[in-house]
Tab-separated table of C-alpha atoms in Angstrom:
chain	number	residue	atom	x	y	z
A	1	MET	CA	-7.990	-34.124	9.020
A	2	PRO	CA	-5.739	-32.192	6.636
A	3	ASP	CA	-5.807	-32.585	2.860
A	4	ALA	CA	-2.683	-34.796	2.654
A	5	HIS	CA	-0.034	-32.500	1.171
A	6	ALA	CA	-0.118	-29.258	-0.791
A	7	ARG	CA	-1.760	-30.057	-4.105
A	8	PRO	CA	-2.343	-28.180	-7.341
A	9	ALA	CA	-5.579	-26.207	-7.232
A	10	GLY	CA	-6.454	-25.708	-10.884
A	11	ARG	CA	-6.915	-27.778	-13.992
A	12	PRO	CA	-4.164	-30.179	-15.102
A	13	ASP	CA	-3.606	-28.784	-18.595
A	14	ALA	CA	-0.102	-28.302	-19.943
A	15	GLY	CA	1.030	-24.786	-19.113
A	16	PRO	CA	3.176	-22.453	-21.227
A	17	ASP	CA	6.004	-22.274	-18.683
A	18	GLY	CA	6.746	-25.961	-18.593
A	19	GLY	CA	4.603	-27.500	-15.878
A	20	THR	CA	0.850	-27.537	-15.689
A	21	ASP	CA	-1.528	-24.676	-15.140
A	22	ALA	CA	-2.508	-26.349	-11.892
A	23	ASP	CA	1.052	-26.227	-10.557
A	24	VAL	CA	1.017	-22.431	-10.363
A	25	VAL	CA	-1.289	-22.443	-7.314
A	26	LEU	CA	-1.080	-25.005	-4.502
A	27	TYR	CA	-3.874	-25.871	-2.088
A	28	GLU	CA	-3.648	-27.578	1.290
A	29	ARG	CA	-6.212	-27.804	4.088
A	30	ARG	CA	-4.772	-28.135	7.577
A	31	GLY	CA	-7.601	-28.347	10.060
A	32	PRO	CA	-9.948	-25.385	9.615
A	33	VAL	CA	-7.464	-23.394	7.500
A	34	ALA	CA	-7.000	-23.649	3.730
A	35	HIS	CA	-3.484	-22.638	2.702
A	36	VAL	CA	-3.415	-21.306	-0.864
A	37	THR	CA	0.054	-20.666	-2.295
A	38	LEU	CA	1.095	-18.830	-5.453
A	39	ASN	CA	3.706	-21.095	-6.987
A	40	ARG	CA	5.802	-19.455	-9.689
A	41	PRO	CA	8.790	-18.596	-7.477
A	42	ARG	CA	11.212	-18.540	-10.416
A	43	TYR	CA	9.231	-15.587	-11.790
A	44	ARG	CA	8.540	-14.089	-8.370
A	45	ASN	CA	4.957	-15.285	-8.575
A	46	ALA	CA	4.182	-12.992	-11.487
A	47	GLN	CA	0.540	-13.588	-12.323
A	48	ASN	CA	-0.337	-15.013	-15.718
A	49	SER	CA	-3.867	-16.050	-16.645
A	50	ALA	CA	-3.162	-19.670	-15.709
A	51	MET	CA	-2.364	-18.536	-12.172
A	52	THR	CA	-5.426	-16.285	-12.030
A	53	TYR	CA	-7.821	-19.068	-12.929
A	54	ALA	CA	-6.061	-21.606	-10.698
A	55	LEU	CA	-6.343	-19.115	-7.830
A	56	ASP	CA	-10.035	-18.705	-8.557
A	57	ALA	CA	-10.433	-22.491	-8.443
A	58	ALA	CA	-8.622	-22.612	-5.089
A	59	PHE	CA	-10.829	-19.926	-3.552
A	60	TYR	CA	-13.944	-21.641	-4.881
A	61	ARG	CA	-12.738	-24.928	-3.390
A	62	ALA	CA	-12.216	-23.262	0.002
A	63	ALA	CA	-15.682	-21.701	-0.160
A	64	GLU	CA	-17.295	-25.089	-0.883
A	65	ASP	CA	-15.466	-27.007	1.860
A	66	SER	CA	-17.488	-26.866	5.075
A	67	GLU	CA	-14.374	-27.760	7.077
A	68	VAL	CA	-12.599	-24.586	5.951
A	69	ARG	CA	-13.227	-21.569	8.176
A	70	VAL	CA	-10.355	-19.303	7.079
A	71	VAL	CA	-8.015	-19.050	4.075
A	72	VAL	CA	-4.341	-18.036	4.172
A	73	LEU	CA	-2.942	-16.737	0.875
A	74	GLY	CA	0.832	-16.795	0.487
A	75	GLY	CA	3.559	-16.931	-2.138
A	76	ALA	CA	6.268	-19.562	-2.610
A	77	GLY	CA	9.861	-18.401	-2.548
A	78	ASP	CA	11.264	-15.008	-1.681
A	79	HIS	CA	8.362	-12.864	-2.903
A	80	PHE	CA	4.602	-12.724	-2.482
A	81	SER	CA	3.947	-11.500	-6.032
A	82	ALA	CA	5.818	-9.311	-8.505
A	83	GLY	CA	2.539	-8.326	-10.181
A	84	HIS	CA	1.093	-9.190	-13.555
A	85	ASP	CA	3.230	-11.222	-15.920
A	86	ILE	CA	4.622	-8.916	-18.601
A	87	GLY	CA	7.679	-10.868	-19.660
A	88	SER	CA	8.080	-14.495	-18.562
A	89	PRO	CA	7.905	-17.522	-20.893
A	90	GLY	CA	4.529	-18.308	-19.323
A	91	ARG	CA	2.929	-15.034	-20.344
A	92	ASP	CA	-0.457	-16.092	-21.766
A	93	ALA	CA	-2.465	-12.873	-22.156
A	94	HIS	CA	-3.282	-13.807	-25.756
A	95	LEU	CA	-4.895	-17.143	-24.864
A	96	PRO	CA	-8.624	-17.776	-24.239
A	97	PHE	CA	-9.832	-19.021	-20.866
A	98	GLU	CA	-13.274	-19.981	-19.621
A	99	ARG	CA	-14.857	-16.793	-18.322
A	100	ARG	CA	-16.032	-16.798	-14.705
A	101	ALA	CA	-16.114	-13.245	-13.390
A	102	GLY	CA	-18.288	-11.445	-15.919
A	103	LEU	CA	-20.152	-11.566	-19.203
A	104	TRP	CA	-17.632	-9.821	-21.437
A	105	TRP	CA	-16.738	-11.795	-24.541
A	106	ASP	CA	-13.545	-13.729	-25.243
A	107	HIS	CA	-10.702	-11.272	-25.806
A	108	SER	CA	-8.366	-13.567	-27.709
A	109	ASP	CA	-9.969	-13.059	-31.138
A	110	LYS	CA	-10.459	-9.291	-30.730
A	111	ALA	CA	-8.092	-6.353	-31.176
A	112	GLY	CA	-7.286	-3.070	-29.507
A	113	ALA	CA	-9.330	-1.704	-26.620
A	114	GLU	CA	-12.076	-4.257	-27.343
A	115	SER	CA	-9.646	-7.049	-26.442
A	116	ARG	CA	-7.843	-5.390	-23.539
A	117	PHE	CA	-10.983	-4.073	-21.827
A	118	ALA	CA	-12.724	-7.446	-22.090
A	119	ARG	CA	-9.748	-9.369	-20.718
A	120	GLU	CA	-8.963	-7.011	-17.853
A	121	SER	CA	-12.633	-6.748	-16.884
A	122	GLU	CA	-12.440	-10.479	-16.288
A	123	VAL	CA	-8.994	-11.346	-14.955
A	124	TYR	CA	-8.189	-8.173	-13.018
A	125	LEU	CA	-11.160	-6.126	-11.835
A	126	GLY	CA	-13.714	-8.941	-12.081
A	127	MET	CA	-11.616	-11.592	-10.352
A	128	CYS	CA	-10.552	-9.250	-7.551
A	129	ARG	CA	-14.166	-8.325	-6.837
A	130	ARG	CA	-15.137	-11.998	-6.900
A	131	TRP	CA	-12.417	-12.929	-4.410
A	132	ARG	CA	-13.171	-9.988	-2.110
A	133	GLU	CA	-16.676	-11.442	-1.668
A	134	LEU	CA	-15.485	-14.917	-0.628
A	135	PRO	CA	-17.713	-15.488	2.444
A	136	LYS	CA	-14.807	-16.681	4.585
A	137	PRO	CA	-12.000	-14.537	6.019
A	138	VAL	CA	-8.775	-14.452	3.998
A	139	VAL	CA	-5.395	-13.627	5.532
A	140	ALA	CA	-2.537	-12.592	3.229
A	141	ALA	CA	0.993	-13.608	4.279
A	142	VAL	CA	3.268	-11.209	2.407
A	143	GLN	CA	7.041	-11.388	2.050
A	144	GLY	CA	9.399	-9.638	-0.341
A	145	ALA	CA	7.806	-7.949	-3.314
A	146	CYS	CA	4.119	-7.076	-3.253
A	147	VAL	CA	3.905	-4.880	-6.310
A	148	ALA	CA	1.073	-3.689	-8.586
A	149	GLY	CA	-0.904	-6.868	-9.318
A	150	GLY	CA	0.497	-8.279	-6.073
A	151	LEU	CA	-1.091	-5.353	-4.239
A	152	MET	CA	-4.422	-6.233	-5.805
A	153	LEU	CA	-4.223	-9.750	-4.373
A	154	ALA	CA	-3.232	-8.543	-0.921
A	155	TRP	CA	-5.895	-5.834	-0.878
A	156	VAL	CA	-8.786	-8.213	-1.546
A	157	CYS	CA	-7.746	-10.152	1.564
A	158	ASP	CA	-9.342	-9.219	4.869
A	159	LEU	CA	-6.117	-9.072	6.875
A	160	ILE	CA	-2.446	-8.724	5.914
A	161	VAL	CA	0.491	-10.121	7.873
A	162	ALA	CA	3.804	-8.931	6.416
A	163	SER	CA	7.383	-9.920	7.049
A	164	GLU	CA	9.937	-7.241	7.815
A	165	ASP	CA	11.465	-7.638	4.346
A	166	ALA	CA	8.140	-7.049	2.566
A	167	PHE	CA	7.724	-3.972	0.391
A	168	PHE	CA	4.780	-2.530	-1.495
A	169	ALA	CA	4.746	-0.452	-4.693
A	170	ASP	CA	2.532	0.556	-7.599
A	171	PRO	CA	4.890	1.955	-10.249
A	172	VAL	CA	2.544	1.851	-13.251
A	173	VAL	CA	2.239	5.656	-13.390
A	174	ARG	CA	5.604	5.330	-15.156
A	175	MET	CA	3.579	3.775	-17.965
A	176	GLY	CA	1.252	6.773	-18.021
A	177	VAL	CA	-1.434	4.667	-16.342
A	178	PRO	CA	-3.182	5.840	-13.133
A	179	GLY	CA	-2.472	2.843	-10.938
A	180	VAL	CA	-3.467	-0.798	-11.128
A	181	GLU	CA	-6.856	-2.011	-12.324
A	182	TYR	CA	-8.250	-2.677	-8.841
A	183	PHE	CA	-7.806	0.925	-7.669
A	184	ALA	CA	-8.370	0.574	-3.941
A	185	HIS	CA	-5.539	2.949	-3.019
A	186	PRO	CA	-7.636	5.730	-1.363
A	187	TRP	CA	-9.490	3.123	0.716
A	188	VAL	CA	-6.485	1.142	1.975
A	189	MET	CA	-4.408	4.237	2.785
A	190	PRO	CA	-5.054	7.949	3.401
A	191	PRO	CA	-5.505	9.938	0.150
A	192	ARG	CA	-2.312	11.987	0.517
A	193	ILE	CA	-0.299	8.848	1.200
A	194	ALA	CA	-1.950	7.235	-1.831
A	195	LYS	CA	-0.924	10.191	-3.999
A	196	GLU	CA	2.681	10.043	-2.794
A	197	PHE	CA	2.702	6.269	-3.308
A	198	LEU	CA	1.489	6.669	-6.899
A	199	TYR	CA	3.258	9.891	-7.876
A	200	THR	CA	6.696	8.596	-6.879
A	201	GLY	CA	6.353	4.871	-7.573
A	202	ASP	CA	8.561	4.363	-4.522
A	203	ARG	CA	8.521	1.270	-2.372
A	204	MET	CA	6.668	1.366	0.925
A	205	THR	CA	8.231	-0.701	3.680
A	206	ALA	CA	6.225	-3.129	5.772
A	207	ARG	CA	6.725	-0.897	8.811
A	208	ARG	CA	5.345	2.134	6.994
A	209	ALA	CA	2.421	0.070	5.687
A	210	HIS	CA	1.671	-0.934	9.269
A	211	GLU	CA	1.855	2.682	10.462
A	212	ILE	CA	-0.812	3.787	7.977
A	213	GLY	CA	-3.081	0.822	8.699
A	214	MET	CA	-2.644	-1.071	5.431
A	215	VAL	CA	-0.991	-4.026	7.198
A	216	ASN	CA	-2.209	-5.674	10.412
A	217	GLN	CA	1.035	-7.204	11.666
A	218	VAL	CA	4.737	-7.097	10.836
A	219	VAL	CA	6.834	-10.078	11.907
A	220	GLU	CA	10.285	-11.485	11.305
A	221	ARG	CA	10.660	-13.301	7.992
A	222	ASP	CA	11.028	-16.751	9.503
A	223	ALA	CA	7.925	-16.191	11.666
A	224	LEU	CA	5.612	-15.181	8.805
A	225	ALA	CA	3.947	-18.518	8.071
A	226	ALA	CA	3.393	-19.289	11.751
A	227	ALA	CA	2.026	-15.812	12.497
A	228	ALA	CA	-0.432	-15.943	9.590
A	229	ARG	CA	-1.610	-19.418	10.602
A	230	GLU	CA	-1.943	-18.474	14.267
A	231	LEU	CA	-4.114	-15.507	13.331
A	232	ALA	CA	-6.200	-17.698	11.028
A	233	LEU	CA	-6.726	-20.278	13.788
A	234	ARG	CA	-7.878	-17.577	16.224
A	235	ILE	CA	-10.400	-16.363	13.660
A	236	ALA	CA	-11.506	-19.936	12.904
A	237	ARG	CA	-12.849	-20.287	16.452
A	238	MET	CA	-15.597	-17.774	15.640
A	239	PRO	CA	-18.976	-18.924	14.200
A	240	ARG	CA	-18.858	-19.406	10.426
A	241	MET	CA	-22.071	-17.492	9.762
A	242	GLY	CA	-21.017	-14.682	12.064
A	243	LEU	CA	-17.744	-14.306	10.194
A	244	ALA	CA	-19.470	-14.327	6.812
A	245	LEU	CA	-21.986	-11.676	7.829
A	246	THR	CA	-19.342	-9.526	9.497
A	247	LYS	CA	-17.178	-9.626	6.391
A	248	ARG	CA	-20.154	-8.653	4.270
A	249	ALA	CA	-21.032	-5.819	6.667
A	250	VAL	CA	-17.559	-4.282	6.465
A	251	ASN	CA	-17.388	-4.733	2.684
A	252	GLN	CA	-20.766	-3.029	2.339
A	253	ALA	CA	-19.532	-0.136	4.475
A	254	GLU	CA	-16.538	0.295	2.156
A	255	ASP	CA	-18.864	0.239	-0.848
A	256	LEU	CA	-21.087	2.880	0.768
A	257	GLN	CA	-17.913	4.951	1.118
A	258	GLY	CA	-17.544	4.744	-2.659
A	259	LEU	CA	-15.218	1.804	-3.217
A	260	HIS	CA	-17.371	-0.048	-5.757
A	261	ALA	CA	-18.159	3.021	-7.849
A	262	GLY	CA	-14.599	4.284	-7.498
A	263	LEU	CA	-13.202	1.044	-8.894
A	264	ASP	CA	-15.452	1.314	-11.939
A	265	SER	CA	-14.525	4.938	-12.495
A	266	VAL	CA	-10.769	4.465	-12.321
A	267	PHE	CA	-10.930	1.265	-14.371
A	268	GLY	CA	-12.264	3.456	-17.183
A	269	LEU	CA	-9.419	5.941	-16.695
A	270	HIS	CA	-6.948	3.052	-16.690
A	271	HIS	CA	-8.144	1.991	-20.133
A	272	LEU	CA	-8.249	5.540	-21.430
A	273	ALA	CA	-4.543	5.665	-20.543
A	274	HIS	CA	-3.863	2.425	-22.439
A	275	ALA	CA	-5.723	3.781	-25.483
A	276	HIS	CA	-3.813	7.075	-25.287
A	277	ASN	CA	-0.513	5.192	-25.120
A	278	ALA	CA	-1.489	3.065	-28.107
A	279	GLU	CA	-1.976	6.255	-30.177
A	280	THR	CA	0.970	8.290	-28.909
A	281	ALA	CA	3.617	5.823	-27.728
A	282	ALA	CA	5.152	2.541	-28.776
A	283	ASP	CA	2.416	0.399	-27.264
A	284	PRO	CA	-0.418	0.464	-24.692
A	285	LEU	CA	2.189	0.280	-21.881
A	286	GLY	CA	3.763	3.544	-22.995
A	287	GLY	CA	6.827	1.770	-24.348
A	288	MET	CA	7.754	0.499	-20.882
A	289	ASP	CA	8.911	-3.076	-20.480
A	290	VAL	CA	10.793	-5.050	-17.853
A	291	ALA	CA	14.165	-3.549	-18.752
A	292	SER	CA	12.963	0.051	-18.938
A	293	MET	CA	11.137	-0.247	-15.617
A	294	LYS	CA	14.392	-1.413	-14.044
A	295	ARG	CA	16.357	1.420	-15.653
A	296	ALA	CA	13.824	3.881	-14.242
A	297	GLY	CA	14.694	2.620	-10.787
A	298	THR	CA	11.331	0.967	-10.297
A	299	PRO	CA	11.021	-2.515	-8.840
A	300	GLY	CA	10.561	-4.642	-11.956
A	301	PRO	CA	9.815	-8.319	-12.721
A	302	PRO	CA	12.369	-10.905	-13.745
A	303	ASP	CA	13.296	-10.908	-17.397
A	304	ALA	CA	12.394	-13.678	-19.820
A	305	MET	CA	15.144	-15.873	-18.388
A	306	GLY	CA	13.837	-15.430	-14.856
A	307	ARG	CA	16.807	-13.363	-13.724
A	308	ALA	CA	16.306	-10.611	-11.195
A	309	ASP	CA	18.573	-8.350	-9.206
A	310	ALA	CA	19.446	-9.055	-5.613
A	311	ALA	CA	17.201	-6.274	-4.332
A	312	GLY	CA	14.104	-8.251	-5.237
A	313	ARG	CA	12.731	-6.150	-8.050
A	314	ALA	CA	9.032	-6.509	-8.797
A	315	GLU	CA	6.675	-5.693	-11.636
A	316	GLY	CA	4.157	-3.005	-12.362
């Protein structure tokens, strides 16, 4: 039996963007498939900490439920995710949250690199590693913008189904930073493609992503939800333990190819870049904000009023 209707996945505390923290991620079980939905469509599903922890709660709930065989991760509205929240009214990077993905201390009462490194070790690198190890297959259903932090969410999923209007980008080199915190680029695409992707900050179409093997399927926009669910149902017919062990086997193979160590290494470079920016530029983001990212021609997030251009700009 399904879990009634889509329900909030996280805690019911008042959130900074008007609703509750729980509202930013929805959870619904339909048969053997848990549908987890990012739910800040006004801000193109830009990820604040409230969303991160609600998403963690949803994945944990799916892992605990013996009826769930497969998870489908999607985004409400026109876009999968515009990345990390750098400018909406719900931006909550300064607030403390219960730590779940590591033993670094609370960042909210610290300053400088001590604060940023502790927070990003938890909510970016730590959470992505935690979700990658969920012992049930996860299918990402991606439409519209899948940019920077959105890439990180898609990449920790086992399979990606994209709509024809989906696009992928990691423009944070414009900030003087060598890519997003979960630096899986050379593992999800060939190294020369990864360099072009990063050096230019250009969008990659869904078709191109499929050509290089980063995406499993490309479908029409109105067929996305059905295609992702159909794939999930096919997978759900396999034995649960067999799926869990197979996922672990492939993840271990990636780690033997250097993924785990590579993530640690580039995470350090990422924070060296932030520290360099803090000393030489206006701020740790190299003086780049939503408006300047848009002026640079990079897909950028909605501004503080939630406005965005018609091209579906996303955030780095």
